[in-house]
Amino acid sequence: MNLQANPPGQDATPLDEHASPLSARSMRAGFINAEPQTRRKTVAVNVGGIVTGGGAPIVVQSMTNTDTADIDGTVAQIAALARAGSELVRITVDRDEAAAAVPRIKEKLLKRGITTPLIGDFHYIGHKLLAEHPACAEALSKYRINPGNVGFREKRDLQFGAIIDIAMRNDKPVRIGANWGSLDGELLTHMMDENARSDDPLDARAVTREALVQSALMSARRAEEMGMRKDRIILSAKVSGVQDLISAYRMLNARSDYALHLGLTEAGMGSKGIVCSSAALGVLLQEGIGDTIRVSLTPEPGGDRTVEVKVAQEILQTMGFRTFVPLVAACPGCGRTTSTVFQELARDIQDWISTSMPEWKSRYPGVEKLNVAVMGCIVNGPGESKHADIGISLPGTGETPAAPVFIDGQKALTLRGAGIASEFKTLVADYIEKRFGIAKAS
């Protein structure tokens, strides 16, 4: 079993050891060619009008945590996720009441003008629910199948085949999503036994990663043997450990050209979940691996589910793969910035941009590419402000109470007095109107 696939896109050309030591070390450290590697070539899959893979932009998706049988509650959460920018939304379909609710949920969403494709998440009895609720099978844009619990022993192939057959009859794609926490026990046991008999046995985690990858790939091949086209199959292999996830997806990348869904399962709550997901997804995306992503965050009690959408967007935007909202660069603060003015202004600008984006998107095409800087003192303030489209450098402790504003790299004016925040927001609004309003009019 070959469990260690090399990252794709590595330069096979040997380094020139006669070059300067700094040059060779820099190249090894990755300072040369620091751009993201070319996206892996995958087969494009159309999910309800949203193309995943095949070079299409990386798709952001999320999942509801409502009881799907609660139609109004689920509709409200899907609507919120869609407004936040989730391009696909997955919902749990775990029993008859949930399956019966799906077409009514879609109908209510369409009445609101929300056309976001819905993905049905099936475990254990998906074959039964899809067969007994044909309106549900029709309303969904994709089915998620877990090969680890689609069926057991002699029923596994039969029940997996039933879902694939329904998907083909309804012309729906599927995501075959293997998961570390519900891995095919029979396959894992067989591979562990085989490994134990080996002259050079691998550690248990390596065998488990291999079993995870094989489970996804074997199920995909089985679906193709039944007649499902490759452009109707998406794969995932989710685990909760960052290094395990990176290894598993490198293996999938090396062995197939299926479109891949990325996500660290059970990432956790708050900063822990955000950091873990960002670390794992960031490495894979940098290597060109991944066609659609979900950041699986555990929300605080009564927390905002849309946070996971915003985090996914920020990962893609900060890495340069997509743009969703204008970026606000703000310094972290130090002993030079004991005043909270720049912190309050940065927060005010960020909140104002978030609130204004729904309207701006329709009025100012391209506004999501805007870069704004709110800096706190003279050290880096003017320089960072010059790099932004529009930026302000606020006075630090002991500095002259003046705030120079830079527009397109040039100092435009200096603001003074108590109204700096409102005046700067007016300047940002005027800049947006002048730059992006003209683009629309032309």
PDB file of N, CA and C in Angstrom, residues 128-183:
ATOM      1  N   LYS A 128     -34.307   3.864   0.954  1.00  0.00           N
ATOM      2  CA  LYS A 128     -35.727   3.741   1.274  1.00  0.00           C
ATOM      3  C   LYS A 128     -36.437   5.095   1.155  1.00  0.00           C
ATOM      4  N   LEU A 129     -35.834   6.130   1.698  1.00  0.00           N
ATOM      5  CA  LEU A 129     -36.460   7.454   1.673  1.00  0.00           C
ATOM      6  C   LEU A 129     -36.588   7.988   0.252  1.00  0.00           C
ATOM      7  N   LEU A 130     -35.554   7.803  -0.547  1.00  0.00           N
ATOM      8  CA  LEU A 130     -35.608   8.295  -1.928  1.00  0.00           C
ATOM      9  C   LEU A 130     -36.638   7.529  -2.751  1.00  0.00           C
ATOM     10  N   ALA A 131     -36.742   6.222  -2.504  1.00  0.00           N
ATOM     11  CA  ALA A 131     -37.706   5.414  -3.257  1.00  0.00           C
ATOM     12  C   ALA A 131     -39.141   5.743  -2.855  1.00  0.00           C
ATOM     13  N   GLU A 132     -39.380   5.977  -1.562  1.00  0.00           N
ATOM     14  CA  GLU A 132     -40.741   6.196  -1.076  1.00  0.00           C
ATOM     15  C   GLU A 132     -41.182   7.648  -1.145  1.00  0.00           C
ATOM     16  N   HIS A 133     -40.240   8.553  -1.426  1.00  0.00           N
ATOM     17  CA  HIS A 133     -40.576   9.977  -1.530  1.00  0.00           C
ATOM     18  C   HIS A 133     -39.991  10.528  -2.831  1.00  0.00           C
ATOM     19  N   PRO A 134     -40.600  10.171  -3.957  1.00  0.00           N
ATOM     20  CA  PRO A 134     -40.056  10.610  -5.251  1.00  0.00           C
ATOM     21  C   PRO A 134     -40.015  12.124  -5.406  1.00  0.00           C
ATOM     22  N   ALA A 135     -40.930  12.848  -4.747  1.00  0.00           N
ATOM     23  CA  ALA A 135     -40.896  14.313  -4.838  1.00  0.00           C
ATOM     24  C   ALA A 135     -39.654  14.867  -4.160  1.00  0.00           C
ATOM     25  N   CYS A 136     -39.210  14.207  -3.118  1.00  0.00           N
ATOM     26  CA  CYS A 136     -37.961  14.584  -2.454  1.00  0.00           C
ATOM     27  C   CYS A 136     -36.784  14.328  -3.390  1.00  0.00           C
ATOM     28  N   ALA A 137     -36.758  13.169  -4.006  1.00  0.00           N
ATOM     29  CA  ALA A 137     -35.680  12.816  -4.928  1.00  0.00           C
ATOM     30  C   ALA A 137     -35.577  13.813  -6.077  1.00  0.00           C
ATOM     31  N   GLU A 138     -36.725  14.316  -6.508  1.00  0.00           N
ATOM     32  CA  GLU A 138     -36.761  15.278  -7.608  1.00  0.00           C
ATOM     33  C   GLU A 138     -36.353  16.667  -7.156  1.00  0.00           C
ATOM     34  N   ALA A 139     -36.756  17.069  -5.947  1.00  0.00           N
ATOM     35  CA  ALA A 139     -36.501  18.433  -5.477  1.00  0.00           C
ATOM     36  C   ALA A 139     -35.028  18.682  -5.164  1.00  0.00           C
ATOM     37  N   LEU A 140     -34.328  17.652  -4.735  1.00  0.00           N
ATOM     38  CA  LEU A 140     -32.917  17.813  -4.390  1.00  0.00           C
ATOM     39  C   LEU A 140     -32.054  17.932  -5.644  1.00  0.00           C
ATOM     40  N   SER A 141     -30.969  18.675  -5.543  1.00  0.00           N
ATOM     41  CA  SER A 141     -30.053  18.835  -6.671  1.00  0.00           C
ATOM     42  C   SER A 141     -28.885  17.868  -6.614  1.00  0.00           C
ATOM     43  N   LYS A 142     -28.658  17.246  -5.454  1.00  0.00           N
ATOM     44  CA  LYS A 142     -27.570  16.277  -5.312  1.00  0.00           C
ATOM     45  C   LYS A 142     -27.859  15.417  -4.094  1.00  0.00           C
ATOM     46  N   TYR A 143     -27.369  14.174  -4.120  1.00  0.00           N
ATOM     47  CA  TYR A 143     -27.497  13.277  -2.977  1.00  0.00           C
ATOM     48  C   TYR A 143     -26.110  13.022  -2.398  1.00  0.00           C
ATOM     49  N   ARG A 144     -26.014  13.096  -1.063  1.00  0.00           N
ATOM     50  CA  ARG A 144     -24.757  12.737  -0.407  1.00  0.00           C
ATOM     51  C   ARG A 144     -24.907  11.327   0.162  1.00  0.00           C
ATOM     52  N   ILE A 145     -23.998  10.439  -0.218  1.00  0.00           N
ATOM     53  CA  ILE A 145     -24.019   9.053   0.224  1.00  0.00           C
ATOM     54  C   ILE A 145     -22.760   8.779   1.038  1.00  0.00           C
ATOM     55  N   ASN A 146     -22.923   8.153   2.192  1.00  0.00           N
ATOM     56  CA  ASN A 146     -21.782   7.736   3.008  1.00  0.00           C
ATOM     57  C   ASN A 146     -21.576   6.241   2.806  1.00  0.00           C
ATOM     58  N   PRO A 147     -20.489   5.846   2.104  1.00  0.00           N
ATOM     59  CA  PRO A 147     -20.296   4.413   1.836  1.00  0.00           C
ATOM     60  C   PRO A 147     -20.082   3.585   3.099  1.00  0.00           C
ATOM     61  N   GLY A 148     -19.809   4.250   4.225  1.00  0.00           N
ATOM     62  CA  GLY A 148     -19.592   3.521   5.464  1.00  0.00           C
ATOM     63  C   GLY A 148     -20.864   3.083   6.152  1.00  0.00           C
ATOM     64  N   ASN A 149     -22.008   3.697   5.795  1.00  0.00           N
ATOM     65  CA  ASN A 149     -23.256   3.286   6.447  1.00  0.00           C
ATOM     66  C   ASN A 149     -24.437   3.195   5.487  1.00  0.00           C
ATOM     67  N   VAL A 150     -24.145   3.084   4.189  1.00  0.00           N
ATOM     68  CA  VAL A 150     -25.232   2.943   3.226  1.00  0.00           C
ATOM     69  C   VAL A 150     -25.905   1.576   3.356  1.00  0.00           C
ATOM     70  N   GLY A 151     -25.203   0.641   3.920  1.00  0.00           N
ATOM     71  CA  GLY A 151     -25.735  -0.705   4.125  1.00  0.00           C
ATOM     72  C   GLY A 151     -24.619  -1.587   4.649  1.00  0.00           C
ATOM     73  N   PHE A 152     -24.988  -2.717   5.196  1.00  0.00           N
ATOM     74  CA  PHE A 152     -23.988  -3.582   5.807  1.00  0.00           C
ATOM     75  C   PHE A 152     -24.065  -4.995   5.225  1.00  0.00           C
ATOM     76  N   ARG A 153     -22.885  -5.593   5.099  1.00  0.00           N
ATOM     77  CA  ARG A 153     -22.736  -6.957   4.583  1.00  0.00           C
ATOM     78  C   ARG A 153     -23.417  -7.110   3.225  1.00  0.00           C
ATOM     79  N   GLU A 154     -24.310  -8.104   3.099  1.00  0.00           N
ATOM     80  CA  GLU A 154     -24.877  -8.389   1.778  1.00  0.00           C
ATOM     81  C   GLU A 154     -25.796  -7.291   1.282  1.00  0.00           C
ATOM     82  N   LYS A 155     -26.266  -6.397   2.168  1.00  0.00           N
ATOM     83  CA  LYS A 155     -27.181  -5.325   1.750  1.00  0.00           C
ATOM     84  C   LYS A 155     -26.439  -4.106   1.203  1.00  0.00           C
ATOM     85  N   ARG A 156     -25.143  -4.042   1.443  1.00  0.00           N
ATOM     86  CA  ARG A 156     -24.393  -2.834   1.085  1.00  0.00           C
ATOM     87  C   ARG A 156     -24.519  -2.518  -0.404  1.00  0.00           C
ATOM     88  N   ASP A 157     -24.149  -3.464  -1.252  1.00  0.00           N
ATOM     89  CA  ASP A 157     -24.185  -3.210  -2.689  1.00  0.00           C
ATOM     90  C   ASP A 157     -25.604  -2.964  -3.177  1.00  0.00           C
ATOM     91  N   LEU A 158     -26.561  -3.694  -2.623  1.00  0.00           N
ATOM     92  CA  LEU A 158     -27.957  -3.560  -3.042  1.00  0.00           C
ATOM     93  C   LEU A 158     -28.480  -2.152  -2.741  1.00  0.00           C
ATOM     94  N   GLN A 159     -28.221  -1.664  -1.519  1.00  0.00           N
ATOM     95  CA  GLN A 159     -28.769  -0.375  -1.114  1.00  0.00           C
ATOM     96  C   GLN A 159     -28.006   0.786  -1.743  1.00  0.00           C
ATOM     97  N   PHE A 160     -26.707   0.626  -1.897  1.00  0.00           N
ATOM     98  CA  PHE A 160     -25.922   1.628  -2.614  1.00  0.00           C
ATOM     99  C   PHE A 160     -26.406   1.710  -4.062  1.00  0.00           C
ATOM    100  N   GLY A 161     -26.615   0.532  -4.664  1.00  0.00           N
ATOM    101  CA  GLY A 161     -27.082   0.500  -6.046  1.00  0.00           C
ATOM    102  C   GLY A 161     -28.444   1.136  -6.213  1.00  0.00           C
ATOM    103  N   ALA A 162     -29.296   0.990  -5.209  1.00  0.00           N
ATOM    104  CA  ALA A 162     -30.637   1.590  -5.295  1.00  0.00           C
ATOM    105  C   ALA A 162     -30.557   3.115  -5.337  1.00  0.00           C
ATOM    106  N   ILE A 163     -29.674   3.689  -4.532  1.00  0.00           N
ATOM    107  CA  ILE A 163     -29.524   5.154  -4.541  1.00  0.00           C
ATOM    108  C   ILE A 163     -28.945   5.622  -5.867  1.00  0.00           C
ATOM    109  N   ILE A 164     -27.938   4.918  -6.367  1.00  0.00           N
ATOM    110  CA  ILE A 164     -27.338   5.299  -7.647  1.00  0.00           C
ATOM    111  C   ILE A 164     -28.373   5.206  -8.761  1.00  0.00           C
ATOM    112  N   ASP A 165     -29.193   4.157  -8.730  1.00  0.00           N
ATOM    113  CA  ASP A 165     -30.224   3.996  -9.755  1.00  0.00           C
ATOM    114  C   ASP A 165     -31.224   5.161  -9.719  1.00  0.00           C
ATOM    115  N   ILE A 166     -31.658   5.557  -8.523  1.00  0.00           N
ATOM    116  CA  ILE A 166     -32.585   6.687  -8.395  1.00  0.00           C
ATOM    117  C   ILE A 166     -31.919   7.978  -8.865  1.00  0.00           C
ATOM    118  N   ALA A 167     -30.652   8.165  -8.521  1.00  0.00           N
ATOM    119  CA  ALA A 167     -29.927   9.362  -8.955  1.00  0.00           C
ATOM    120  C   ALA A 167     -29.850   9.432 -10.477  1.00  0.00           C
ATOM    121  N   MET A 168     -29.571   8.303 -11.121  1.00  0.00           N
ATOM    122  CA  MET A 168     -29.477   8.301 -12.581  1.00  0.00           C
ATOM    123  C   MET A 168     -30.831   8.563 -13.223  1.00  0.00           C
ATOM    124  N   ARG A 169     -31.881   7.977 -12.644  1.00  0.00           N
ATOM    125  CA  ARG A 169     -33.216   8.193 -13.219  1.00  0.00           C
ATOM    126  C   ARG A 169     -33.656   9.648 -13.095  1.00  0.00           C
ATOM    127  N   ASN A 170     -33.210  10.322 -12.047  1.00  0.00           N
ATOM    128  CA  ASN A 170     -33.556  11.729 -11.848  1.00  0.00           C
ATOM    129  C   ASN A 170     -32.482  12.682 -12.364  1.00  0.00           C
ATOM    130  N   ASP A 171     -31.441  12.113 -12.970  1.00  0.00           N
ATOM    131  CA  ASP A 171     -30.314  12.891 -13.487  1.00  0.00           C
ATOM    132  C   ASP A 171     -29.725  13.803 -12.413  1.00  0.00           C
ATOM    133  N   LYS A 172     -29.438  13.222 -11.243  1.00  0.00           N
ATOM    134  CA  LYS A 172     -28.860  13.960 -10.127  1.00  0.00           C
ATOM    135  C   LYS A 172     -27.435  13.479  -9.865  1.00  0.00           C
ATOM    136  N   PRO A 173     -26.523  14.394  -9.586  1.00  0.00           N
ATOM    137  CA  PRO A 173     -25.176  13.968  -9.178  1.00  0.00           C
ATOM    138  C   PRO A 173     -25.180  13.463  -7.743  1.00  0.00           C
ATOM    139  N   VAL A 174     -24.119  12.783  -7.366  1.00  0.00           N
ATOM    140  CA  VAL A 174     -23.977  12.293  -5.987  1.00  0.00           C
ATOM    141  C   VAL A 174     -22.612  12.706  -5.455  1.00  0.00           C
ATOM    142  N   ARG A 175     -22.557  12.920  -4.148  1.00  0.00           N
ATOM    143  CA  ARG A 175     -21.254  13.015  -3.480  1.00  0.00           C
ATOM    144  C   ARG A 175     -21.079  11.752  -2.668  1.00  0.00           C
ATOM    145  N   ILE A 176     -20.045  11.019  -2.985  1.00  0.00           N
ATOM    146  CA  ILE A 176     -19.697   9.826  -2.217  1.00  0.00           C
ATOM    147  C   ILE A 176     -18.720  10.297  -1.149  1.00  0.00           C
ATOM    148  N   GLY A 177     -19.226  10.408   0.078  1.00  0.00           N
ATOM    149  CA  GLY A 177     -18.455  11.021   1.141  1.00  0.00           C
ATOM    150  C   GLY A 177     -18.059  10.037   2.220  1.00  0.00           C
ATOM    151  N   ALA A 178     -16.832   9.521   2.125  1.00  0.00           N
ATOM    152  CA  ALA A 178     -16.310   8.666   3.188  1.00  0.00           C
ATOM    153  C   ALA A 178     -15.945   9.525   4.395  1.00  0.00           C
ATOM    154  N   ASN A 179     -16.102   8.954   5.586  1.00  0.00           N
ATOM    155  CA  ASN A 179     -15.852   9.719   6.806  1.00  0.00           C
ATOM    156  C   ASN A 179     -15.109   8.857   7.816  1.00  0.00           C
ATOM    157  N   TRP A 180     -14.108   9.429   8.419  1.00  0.00           N
ATOM    158  CA  TRP A 180     -13.275   8.753   9.422  1.00  0.00           C
ATOM    159  C   TRP A 180     -14.122   8.145  10.537  1.00  0.00           C
ATOM    160  N   GLY A 181     -15.190   8.848  10.931  1.00  0.00           N
ATOM    161  CA  GLY A 181     -15.998   8.402  12.061  1.00  0.00           C
ATOM    162  C   GLY A 181     -17.015   7.331  11.730  1.00  0.00           C
ATOM    163  N   SER A 182     -17.224   7.071  10.447  1.00  0.00           N
ATOM    164  CA  SER A 182     -18.197   6.036  10.061  1.00  0.00           C
ATOM    165  C   SER A 182     -17.648   5.234   8.888  1.00  0.00           C
ATOM    166  N   LEU A 183     -16.398   4.861   9.025  1.00  0.00           N
ATOM    167  CA  LEU A 183     -15.716   4.121   7.970  1.00  0.00           C
ATOM    168  C   LEU A 183     -16.251   2.702   7.872  1.00  0.00           C
TER     169      LEU A 183
END
